[in-house]
XYZ file of C-alpha atoms in Angstrom:
644
model
C -20.118 -169.116 150.908
C -22.173 -168.605 148.075
C -22.049 -165.349 146.397
C -24.713 -162.862 147.137
C -24.960 -159.567 144.422
C -25.049 -156.083 146.255
C -28.143 -153.940 146.634
C -26.882 -152.034 143.954
C -26.291 -154.665 141.682
C -29.898 -155.956 142.212
C -31.456 -152.861 141.841
C -29.405 -152.671 138.529
C -30.760 -156.287 137.434
C -34.475 -155.163 138.324
C -34.242 -152.055 136.303
C -32.794 -154.125 133.464
C -35.238 -156.682 133.700
C -38.142 -154.066 133.785
C -36.834 -152.421 131.086
C -36.276 -155.821 129.079
C -40.174 -156.301 129.496
C -40.698 -152.844 127.962
C -38.379 -153.529 124.889
C -40.252 -156.822 124.347
C -43.600 -154.215 123.776
C -42.000 -152.208 121.662
C -40.422 -149.283 123.739
C -36.942 -148.666 122.157
C -36.430 -146.162 124.527
C -36.665 -148.452 127.168
C -33.181 -150.357 125.301
C -31.638 -147.239 125.929
C -32.355 -147.086 129.477
C -31.126 -150.594 130.177
C -27.997 -150.137 128.188
C -27.263 -147.110 130.577
C -27.753 -148.748 133.571
C -25.827 -151.776 132.694
C -22.922 -149.139 131.392
C -23.513 -147.690 134.988
C -23.088 -151.014 136.833
C -20.147 -151.744 134.502
C -18.128 -148.409 135.429
C -18.698 -148.848 138.953
C -16.911 -152.297 139.507
C -13.605 -151.934 141.393
C -12.092 -153.751 138.634
C -12.713 -151.389 135.876
C -11.703 -148.315 137.955
C -8.375 -149.841 138.675
C -7.899 -150.194 135.045
C -9.602 -147.354 133.522
C -10.120 -144.771 136.507
C -13.519 -143.289 137.143
C -15.086 -139.712 137.446
C -16.951 -137.842 139.738
C -19.475 -134.711 139.151
C -18.969 -132.511 142.073
C -21.524 -130.921 143.983
C -21.266 -126.986 142.958
C -24.019 -124.913 144.934
C -25.901 -122.730 142.450
C -24.573 -119.206 144.051
C -21.286 -120.655 143.276
C -21.694 -122.071 139.711
C -19.371 -119.802 137.205
C -18.372 -119.815 133.555
C -14.814 -120.749 133.969
C -12.718 -119.199 131.421
C -9.515 -119.379 133.189
C -8.208 -122.107 136.050
C -5.042 -121.899 138.206
C -3.893 -124.098 140.967
C -2.351 -121.918 143.811
C 0.080 -123.325 146.352
C -2.522 -123.030 149.056
C -3.883 -126.230 147.053
C -7.105 -124.312 146.118
C -8.250 -123.408 142.263
C -9.044 -120.141 140.987
C -11.673 -120.079 138.318
C -11.727 -116.754 136.551
C -14.922 -115.936 134.464
C -14.945 -112.225 134.418
C -17.876 -111.350 132.499
C -17.651 -115.136 131.000
C -18.465 -114.460 127.483
C -21.879 -113.020 128.377
C -22.460 -109.614 126.899
C -25.072 -108.503 129.394
C -22.592 -109.667 132.139
C -20.108 -107.282 130.787
C -22.727 -104.221 130.425
C -23.695 -104.592 133.792
C -20.052 -104.630 134.954
C -21.178 -108.191 136.901
C -17.420 -110.178 137.135
C -16.588 -113.351 138.616
C -14.352 -115.287 140.353
C -14.453 -118.416 142.198
C -11.996 -120.111 144.525
C -12.686 -123.594 144.973
C -10.929 -125.613 147.370
C -11.145 -129.334 146.259
C -9.909 -131.028 149.379
C -13.347 -130.362 150.880
C -15.148 -129.201 147.990
C -15.768 -125.793 149.248
C -16.239 -122.752 147.252
C -16.267 -118.592 147.835
C -16.737 -115.509 145.571
C -13.693 -113.423 145.135
C -14.469 -109.351 144.402
C -13.141 -109.168 140.758
C -12.030 -105.873 139.747
C -11.902 -105.801 135.951
C -13.327 -107.955 133.029
C -10.508 -110.522 133.312
C -12.535 -112.566 130.521
C -9.768 -113.754 128.064
C -6.747 -112.421 130.257
C -3.210 -114.087 130.451
C -1.915 -115.429 133.609
C 1.333 -116.841 134.997
C 2.435 -118.373 138.305
C 4.951 -115.532 139.979
C 8.224 -116.671 142.012
C 6.447 -115.914 145.082
C 3.262 -118.101 144.785
C 1.500 -115.147 143.173
C -0.581 -115.442 140.417
C -0.145 -112.506 137.738
C -3.163 -111.772 135.724
C -3.119 -109.412 132.847
C -5.097 -108.193 130.348
C -8.960 -108.916 129.432
C -12.101 -107.261 127.775
C -12.633 -103.598 127.059
C -15.216 -104.153 124.713
C -17.277 -107.144 123.076
C -17.249 -107.931 119.429
C -20.216 -106.506 117.070
C -20.515 -108.559 114.300
C -21.433 -108.164 110.571
C -24.848 -106.883 109.905
C -25.066 -105.991 113.451
C -23.065 -102.686 113.368
C -25.131 -99.675 113.347
C -22.603 -96.849 114.219
C -19.494 -96.447 112.201
C -16.453 -97.126 114.231
C -12.809 -97.467 114.029
C -9.346 -96.916 115.430
C -8.441 -92.992 116.236
C -4.742 -92.188 116.595
C -4.376 -89.479 119.149
C -1.455 -87.202 118.814
C 0.009 -85.174 121.509
C 2.747 -82.456 120.470
C 3.032 -81.032 123.826
C 6.393 -81.845 125.189
C 5.356 -80.499 128.831
C 2.541 -82.792 129.997
C 0.526 -86.199 129.217
C -2.976 -85.537 128.640
C -5.715 -88.013 129.728
C -9.179 -87.542 127.352
C -12.161 -89.062 129.050
C -14.648 -91.643 127.296
C -16.933 -90.159 125.243
C -14.386 -87.370 124.270
C -15.800 -86.121 120.611
C -13.443 -85.951 117.592
C -14.627 -84.030 114.772
C -13.675 -84.501 111.063
C -12.750 -81.735 108.533
C -16.566 -81.912 107.183
C -18.129 -81.738 110.305
C -19.014 -85.459 111.468
C -18.652 -86.378 114.969
C -17.385 -89.478 116.496
C -16.929 -90.442 120.350
C -14.617 -92.502 122.123
C -15.597 -95.547 123.766
C -13.019 -95.576 126.550
C -10.446 -93.082 128.051
C -7.103 -92.585 126.703
C -3.816 -91.343 127.993
C -1.607 -89.620 125.642
C 1.932 -89.405 126.988
C 3.869 -86.018 126.433
C 5.862 -85.254 123.255
C 9.528 -86.253 123.225
C 11.804 -83.164 122.967
C 15.382 -83.730 121.593
C 18.022 -81.277 121.441
C 20.932 -81.822 118.985
C 24.213 -81.392 120.992
C 26.198 -79.303 117.810
C 23.639 -76.752 116.875
C 21.438 -76.472 120.003
C 18.179 -77.157 117.605
C 15.491 -78.858 119.633
C 13.062 -81.113 117.674
C 9.842 -82.263 119.449
C 8.073 -85.433 118.315
C 4.481 -85.987 118.755
C 3.590 -88.870 121.099
C 0.680 -91.061 120.160
C -1.950 -93.444 121.546
C -5.083 -95.294 120.028
C -8.562 -95.371 121.251
C -11.951 -96.718 119.645
C -14.443 -94.072 118.130
C -17.950 -94.505 117.054
C -20.230 -92.010 114.977
C -22.444 -89.987 116.976
C -25.689 -91.481 115.040
C -26.317 -94.382 113.197
C -26.198 -95.093 109.532
C -23.701 -94.784 106.375
C -23.458 -91.227 106.217
C -20.534 -91.590 108.704
C -18.678 -93.875 106.731
C -15.336 -92.916 105.690
C -12.142 -94.639 103.674
C -10.164 -91.464 103.597
C -7.542 -90.688 105.843
C -8.294 -87.291 107.954
C -7.315 -85.559 110.747
C -10.000 -84.781 113.483
C -9.789 -82.100 115.699
C -11.123 -82.519 119.463
C -14.134 -80.984 120.356
C -13.984 -78.560 123.211
C -9.809 -77.781 123.242
C -8.672 -74.395 122.278
C -5.881 -72.495 121.806
C -2.642 -74.480 122.087
C -4.301 -77.478 123.270
C -6.012 -77.421 120.516
C -3.122 -77.231 118.475
C -1.349 -79.916 120.023
C -3.940 -82.307 120.586
C -5.660 -84.027 117.612
C -6.754 -87.472 116.034
C -5.820 -89.459 112.925
C -8.095 -91.896 111.496
C -7.352 -93.893 108.425
C -11.068 -95.157 107.931
C -14.426 -95.284 109.755
C -16.671 -98.161 108.629
C -19.517 -100.218 109.233
C -17.329 -103.528 109.028
C -17.375 -106.144 111.830
C -15.914 -104.611 115.228
C -13.576 -107.301 116.840
C -12.936 -107.604 120.764
C -10.613 -104.965 122.243
C -8.256 -105.594 125.202
C -7.447 -103.827 128.612
C -3.961 -102.876 129.850
C -4.925 -103.772 133.527
C -2.899 -106.169 135.449
C -3.020 -107.561 139.075
C -1.249 -110.280 140.990
C -3.642 -112.433 142.927
C -2.584 -113.110 146.345
C -3.390 -116.756 147.522
C -2.723 -115.854 151.152
C -4.847 -112.939 151.484
C -7.280 -114.330 148.767
C -7.518 -111.029 146.636
C -6.428 -109.498 143.704
C -3.866 -106.618 143.975
C -3.712 -104.260 140.988
C -0.126 -103.567 139.737
C 1.108 -101.507 136.645
C -0.847 -101.512 133.758
C 0.904 -103.196 130.714
C 2.492 -101.083 127.985
C -0.141 -102.419 125.491
C -4.094 -103.374 125.861
C -4.315 -107.057 125.535
C -7.214 -109.728 124.604
C -6.270 -113.363 124.603
C -2.318 -112.783 125.351
C -0.016 -115.794 126.708
C 2.068 -114.981 129.559
C 4.905 -117.160 130.013
C 7.515 -117.442 133.247
C 11.266 -116.537 132.378
C 14.265 -118.068 134.316
C 14.806 -115.515 136.480
C 11.137 -114.977 137.801
C 10.059 -112.199 135.201
C 7.195 -112.849 133.028
C 6.640 -112.261 129.409
C 3.580 -111.223 127.909
C 2.758 -112.051 124.051
C 0.358 -111.270 121.230
C -3.215 -109.968 122.067
C -5.998 -107.818 120.453
C -5.041 -104.197 121.371
C -7.776 -101.463 122.405
C -8.852 -101.127 119.180
C -9.406 -104.691 118.446
C -6.281 -105.230 116.152
C -3.878 -108.021 116.595
C -0.437 -106.865 118.091
C 2.230 -107.090 115.662
C 4.914 -108.123 117.546
C 4.642 -105.734 120.714
C 5.770 -107.727 123.382
C 6.675 -106.812 126.993
C 8.121 -108.315 130.367
C 6.854 -107.934 133.850
C 9.234 -107.443 136.926
C 7.587 -108.475 140.048
C 10.168 -107.005 141.950
C 8.764 -103.233 140.497
C 5.517 -104.571 139.949
C 5.812 -102.731 136.232
C 6.022 -103.326 132.987
C 8.868 -102.895 130.174
C 9.308 -103.189 126.385
C 10.161 -107.089 125.296
C 11.849 -108.447 122.113
C 9.363 -108.129 119.255
C 8.099 -111.045 117.593
C 4.681 -111.588 116.015
C 2.388 -114.586 117.093
C -1.314 -115.311 116.776
C -3.235 -115.120 119.816
C -2.848 -117.442 122.816
C 0.746 -118.760 121.309
C 1.961 -122.231 123.026
C 5.453 -120.952 124.224
C 7.576 -123.237 126.562
C 10.397 -122.402 128.304
C 13.230 -124.731 127.060
C 17.080 -124.943 127.811
C 19.244 -121.762 127.785
C 16.299 -119.794 128.627
C 14.833 -120.243 125.356
C 11.247 -120.657 124.208
C 9.326 -123.137 122.039
C 6.483 -122.205 120.245
C 4.708 -125.435 119.666
C 2.528 -123.954 116.941
C -0.508 -124.008 119.137
C -2.828 -121.156 119.206
C -6.235 -119.898 119.927
C -6.537 -118.221 116.675
C -6.676 -114.524 116.151
C -4.630 -113.647 113.317
C -3.998 -114.222 109.580
C -3.979 -117.776 108.677
C -0.364 -117.508 106.856
C 1.423 -115.703 109.533
C 2.897 -116.484 112.419
C 1.548 -120.209 112.629
C 5.234 -122.087 111.915
C 6.605 -123.977 115.277
C 10.160 -122.865 116.101
C 12.656 -121.897 118.402
C 12.952 -118.275 119.885
C 16.152 -117.184 121.108
C 15.078 -114.105 123.538
C 18.455 -112.717 124.011
C 19.283 -112.582 120.220
C 15.433 -112.321 119.048
C 16.218 -114.899 116.372
C 13.487 -117.586 115.587
C 14.562 -120.974 114.286
C 11.455 -122.646 112.416
C 10.743 -126.359 113.271
C 9.386 -128.529 110.369
C 8.024 -131.863 110.012
C 4.637 -131.429 111.613
C 1.468 -133.134 109.631
C -1.825 -131.111 108.872
C 0.344 -127.592 109.877
C -3.090 -125.691 108.730
C -4.701 -127.491 111.916
C -2.493 -126.240 114.682
C -5.362 -123.791 116.093
C -7.054 -125.236 119.139
C -4.660 -128.030 119.600
C -3.244 -129.109 122.748
C 0.346 -129.236 123.555
C 2.986 -129.636 126.535
C 6.379 -130.419 127.432
C 6.674 -134.079 127.887
C 7.811 -135.603 131.216
C 10.632 -135.798 132.251
C 11.111 -132.215 131.202
C 14.794 -132.837 131.242
C 14.153 -134.756 127.926
C 12.967 -131.533 126.261
C 10.321 -133.265 124.229
C 7.305 -131.369 122.824
C 4.110 -133.077 121.887
C 1.156 -131.590 119.972
C -2.079 -133.162 119.957
C -5.065 -132.626 117.459
C -6.322 -129.049 116.540
C -8.428 -127.952 113.976
C -8.432 -125.097 110.850
C -8.066 -121.492 111.344
C -11.260 -119.641 112.544
C -14.934 -121.219 112.296
C -13.233 -124.028 110.157
C -14.932 -127.706 110.204
C -11.613 -128.963 109.720
C -10.050 -131.179 112.483
C -6.978 -133.992 113.002
C -6.251 -137.169 114.764
C -2.755 -135.893 114.548
C -0.297 -136.186 117.370
C 3.510 -135.155 116.745
C 6.547 -135.007 118.803
C 9.788 -133.118 118.663
C 13.117 -133.661 120.679
C 14.543 -130.421 121.003
C 18.058 -131.821 121.913
C 18.823 -133.146 118.468
C 21.192 -130.943 116.218
C 18.392 -130.490 113.911
C 14.948 -130.918 115.458
C 12.129 -131.770 113.344
C 8.632 -132.991 114.269
C 7.690 -136.691 113.957
C 4.424 -138.374 113.866
C 3.028 -139.640 117.271
C 0.390 -141.992 117.603
C -3.114 -140.926 116.142
C -6.000 -139.720 118.609
C -8.874 -141.952 118.623
C -10.496 -139.411 116.307
C -10.215 -135.954 114.863
C -10.043 -133.507 117.908
C -10.271 -129.867 118.970
C -9.865 -128.358 122.339
C -8.198 -131.663 123.832
C -7.298 -131.175 127.534
C -3.704 -132.821 128.134
C -2.679 -132.998 131.959
C 0.836 -134.534 133.170
C 0.044 -136.979 135.801
C 2.889 -137.806 138.559
C 3.373 -140.978 137.178
C 5.159 -139.582 133.999
C 2.140 -140.280 131.989
C -0.539 -137.427 130.096
C -3.964 -137.479 130.656
C -6.082 -136.167 127.485
C -9.571 -135.621 127.712
C -12.673 -134.152 125.980
C -12.756 -131.849 122.954
C -15.127 -132.026 119.987
C -14.764 -132.648 116.383
C -16.150 -129.396 114.999
C -15.936 -125.667 116.153
C -17.169 -125.376 119.440
C -19.032 -128.722 119.428
C -21.140 -127.614 116.489
C -23.132 -130.547 115.106
C -23.350 -132.238 118.655
C -19.405 -133.111 118.071
C -18.344 -133.191 121.634
C -15.869 -136.030 122.271
C -17.251 -138.103 125.560
C -13.750 -139.801 125.769
C -10.151 -139.728 127.379
C -6.862 -141.588 126.860
C -3.801 -141.987 128.802
C -0.595 -141.329 126.991
C 2.592 -142.995 127.733
C 5.552 -141.361 126.653
C 7.990 -144.398 127.180
C 6.074 -146.439 124.844
C 4.583 -143.820 122.453
C 0.958 -145.257 123.299
C -2.217 -144.469 124.240
C -4.605 -146.818 126.120
C -8.376 -145.982 127.084
C -9.386 -144.290 130.286
C -12.946 -144.075 131.865
C -15.312 -141.955 129.769
C -16.407 -138.392 131.340
C -20.095 -137.570 131.421
C -19.428 -133.924 130.673
C -18.467 -132.652 127.112
C -15.754 -130.078 127.128
C -14.950 -127.878 124.147
C -14.349 -124.189 123.693
C -13.270 -122.422 127.132
C -12.438 -125.575 128.835
C -9.815 -126.409 131.188
C -8.561 -129.354 132.988
C -5.530 -129.466 135.769
C -3.802 -131.718 138.023
C -4.641 -131.420 141.951
C -2.318 -132.241 144.811
C -3.742 -135.259 145.489
C -2.936 -136.697 142.063
C -6.680 -136.292 140.455
C -7.592 -134.326 137.501
C -10.276 -131.737 137.505
C -12.045 -130.405 134.368
C -14.195 -127.521 134.144
C -15.951 -125.011 131.488
C -17.086 -125.308 127.726
C -18.947 -123.095 125.670
C -20.717 -124.853 123.142
C -22.060 -122.551 119.827
C -25.186 -124.744 119.675
C -27.417 -126.939 122.198
C -28.623 -129.624 119.677
C -27.210 -131.123 116.477
C -29.199 -129.163 113.977
C -28.130 -125.698 115.469
C -31.220 -124.559 115.966
C -30.702 -123.502 119.707
C -28.060 -121.866 121.249
C -25.552 -123.415 123.461
C -25.490 -123.288 127.243
C -21.960 -122.715 129.381
C -21.041 -125.890 130.932
C -20.957 -124.888 134.882
C -20.397 -128.422 136.406
C -17.138 -129.579 137.662
C -16.194 -133.100 136.943
C -12.921 -134.807 138.420
C -10.830 -137.751 137.030
C -9.417 -140.266 139.691
C -6.867 -142.404 137.902
C -6.353 -146.128 138.261
C -3.293 -145.444 140.624
C -6.266 -143.945 142.948
C -8.198 -147.273 142.805
C -7.977 -150.610 144.585
C -5.056 -151.705 146.729
C -2.870 -148.999 145.160
C -5.147 -146.579 146.597
C -4.766 -148.132 149.978
C -0.966 -148.217 149.996
C 0.506 -145.153 148.398
C 3.566 -143.847 149.545
C 3.900 -141.221 152.015
C 6.315 -138.449 151.986
C 6.692 -136.694 155.818
C 8.873 -133.921 156.958
C 11.423 -132.067 154.990
C 12.436 -128.812 154.002
C 9.805 -126.240 152.425
C 12.440 -124.370 150.618
C 14.517 -126.232 147.992
C 17.803 -125.198 146.279
C 18.841 -125.902 142.644
C 22.057 -127.871 142.510
C 21.742 -129.284 146.153
C 19.963 -132.191 147.960
C 17.132 -132.548 150.189
C 16.218 -134.968 152.741
C 12.550 -136.169 153.532
C 11.036 -138.333 156.062
C 9.313 -141.331 154.890
C 8.051 -144.748 156.081
C 8.050 -146.356 152.704
C 11.813 -145.010 151.842
C 12.281 -148.525 150.724
C 9.337 -148.358 147.856
C 10.288 -145.032 146.479
C 11.195 -145.342 142.801
C 10.912 -141.688 141.624
C 10.342 -138.103 142.520
C 9.456 -135.151 140.650
C 8.874 -131.598 141.069
C 5.259 -130.468 139.440
C 4.979 -126.743 138.606
C 1.364 -126.141 139.192
C -1.167 -125.219 135.961
C -2.516 -121.751 134.714
C -4.715 -122.711 131.662
C -6.970 -121.177 129.416
C -8.393 -122.090 125.741
C -6.403 -125.379 125.983
C -2.961 -123.464 126.630
C -1.401 -124.132 129.756
C 2.587 -123.319 129.382
C 2.975 -123.418 133.495
C 2.652 -127.428 134.117
C 6.181 -129.051 133.739
C 7.286 -132.409 135.470
C 10.791 -132.322 136.583
C 12.550 -135.472 137.551
C 14.777 -135.473 140.821
C 17.621 -138.002 141.813
C 16.699 -140.280 144.303
C 18.618 -142.050 147.275
C 17.004 -144.060 149.532
C 17.670 -144.345 153.094
C 16.851 -145.575 156.289
C 13.692 -143.929 157.275
C 13.964 -141.303 154.496
C 14.967 -140.017 150.969
C 17.507 -137.637 149.743
C 16.160 -135.858 146.506
C 18.725 -134.080 144.426
C 17.633 -130.835 142.234
C 19.010 -130.122 138.971
C 21.052 -126.892 138.690
C 18.973 -125.118 135.763
C 16.637 -122.423 136.107
C 15.241 -122.581 132.707
C 14.282 -126.233 133.718
C 13.293 -125.118 137.067
C 12.005 -121.346 137.125
C 11.234 -119.818 140.364
C 8.073 -120.659 141.974
C 6.266 -122.956 144.198
C 5.842 -126.816 142.860
C 3.965 -129.969 143.996
C 6.655 -132.448 145.226
C 5.507 -136.140 144.746
C 7.148 -139.663 145.240
C 5.866 -142.648 143.351
C 6.461 -146.289 144.088
C 7.469 -148.962 141.263
C 4.063 -149.052 140.093
C 3.710 -145.339 139.467
C 1.291 -144.998 142.467
C 2.055 -141.495 143.645
C 2.101 -139.722 147.187
C -0.116 -136.804 147.892
C 1.836 -133.870 146.768
C 4.132 -131.783 149.404
C 4.367 -128.222 148.411
C 7.928 -126.877 148.224
C 9.306 -123.578 147.204
C 12.261 -122.584 144.787
C 13.349 -119.102 145.036
């Protein structure tokens, strides 16, 4: 029987023929159109998709489109997309905060009431499947030249040991020369600390302190001061006036940075709502949250309530008490990539999202939380370009290898690098070594672990926030076993700053967001936040492999470390590997949650018995996706299991 082209192919040929005719009539644009049609035809061929995979832009109704700043996969299979004010000053001023819950199984969406501006918060998976979200935005930045009212940090002192005091937003502070400044937020000042000498009985009162940002009552340089001074609080009298006062080092017209909040919430994936818990000890904007072996969560770095980077004041959340306590003190720039490794230590890959001095906290290393010591790791190429880099704990997590990919210079630097680097943390003297280079220098690269133990990398841009029309419409798959990249199908949507990617339970990868600085190469038009959702289907879900995926059947929903669990499957003889994959919580190309842990596999008649490692540093408590794969790496659909 002769080959007959499909209707789609006929239309493509007709379109190409027409545009070729137009090209002959001196219509250069038609050539581009013809090439585009040819490309569309090529990437839609089954053979192409079986080799490179494919992309699909999802249909997102306009009322559910959002500026996805954060993305987290919940154990219900749904994806939480948090925008908060979405990097939009007008949304912040209006108190309009957004969260969208997306169900990729049927591509449905719903809006979730969002209680505070969780823009640029931190998040981590909790043991019971809730998502901890902490920090966010108290105030947007005001750039140099735009500051009209002098402002700065006011340290509020309380010498009263008997009661704390809450000063409302708008509290006035008066300088010795009569200038007045108003607080931009409420501030709680704890009671003073009173101690008594056991021998002499002498009582000592030590004043407590809290910070708040203040602005001048009026604009102009008359309110600028660089002299330290004590400020009275207007309206207080008698002992209150003596006990409560402000101290400021300087108040000026310099750039005013973003400011953080202390608010914390647990998102309940079953009730599908935020539940307020105790606030953090410190306000934080751009913090990293990382789950510890005992299920507690460490919160690190961030800008505080006056827009200053925290100097190592970290803290720990206990889900049992829903409260925070002081953690080990160590400084990092904002959104540091901290990975839980053996013995409960954390590895700082060097990746970060930037705020902080260029010469502090940028060196990778192993952080021993119990001793609060830090062992620096050397060997990385382009160490000045770790900001906006991607990093991950390579699969399987038992190998304790971390990879860093791409990155750029500090701040709005034009620098970017194609460097990748790998460190084996099991070595006596671990040091980074060069990995294979990316196809081109890339910032904001998203990297996602796949169930076949490869890593899918996509998007990014060459310049800061895609400046100069530098978005990279390319994707690669990295194989840790051969340490090589292979080409993957190219996405249609560019992704740079404020973009995310994560693995779905069906084995696909979803990508969200992107916040370009400009909408044209010349930088004459402001950029528009990318609201489209694009999903990548890897080669293992195309062709015969897609039709013959292993099926994982009945088995326990709860697994125990150090023990075995048996799951029914008609494909027992085909199962080659099994792994537990922790769901992502990603923002600013920082995803310290994702990890893939290999399980032992024993094949039986009609089922497989899986052995779970006995290591809480390898498998911190929480919900995991259980995948099995065949010899070709084709994965099953994930089964959700819980490790207490």
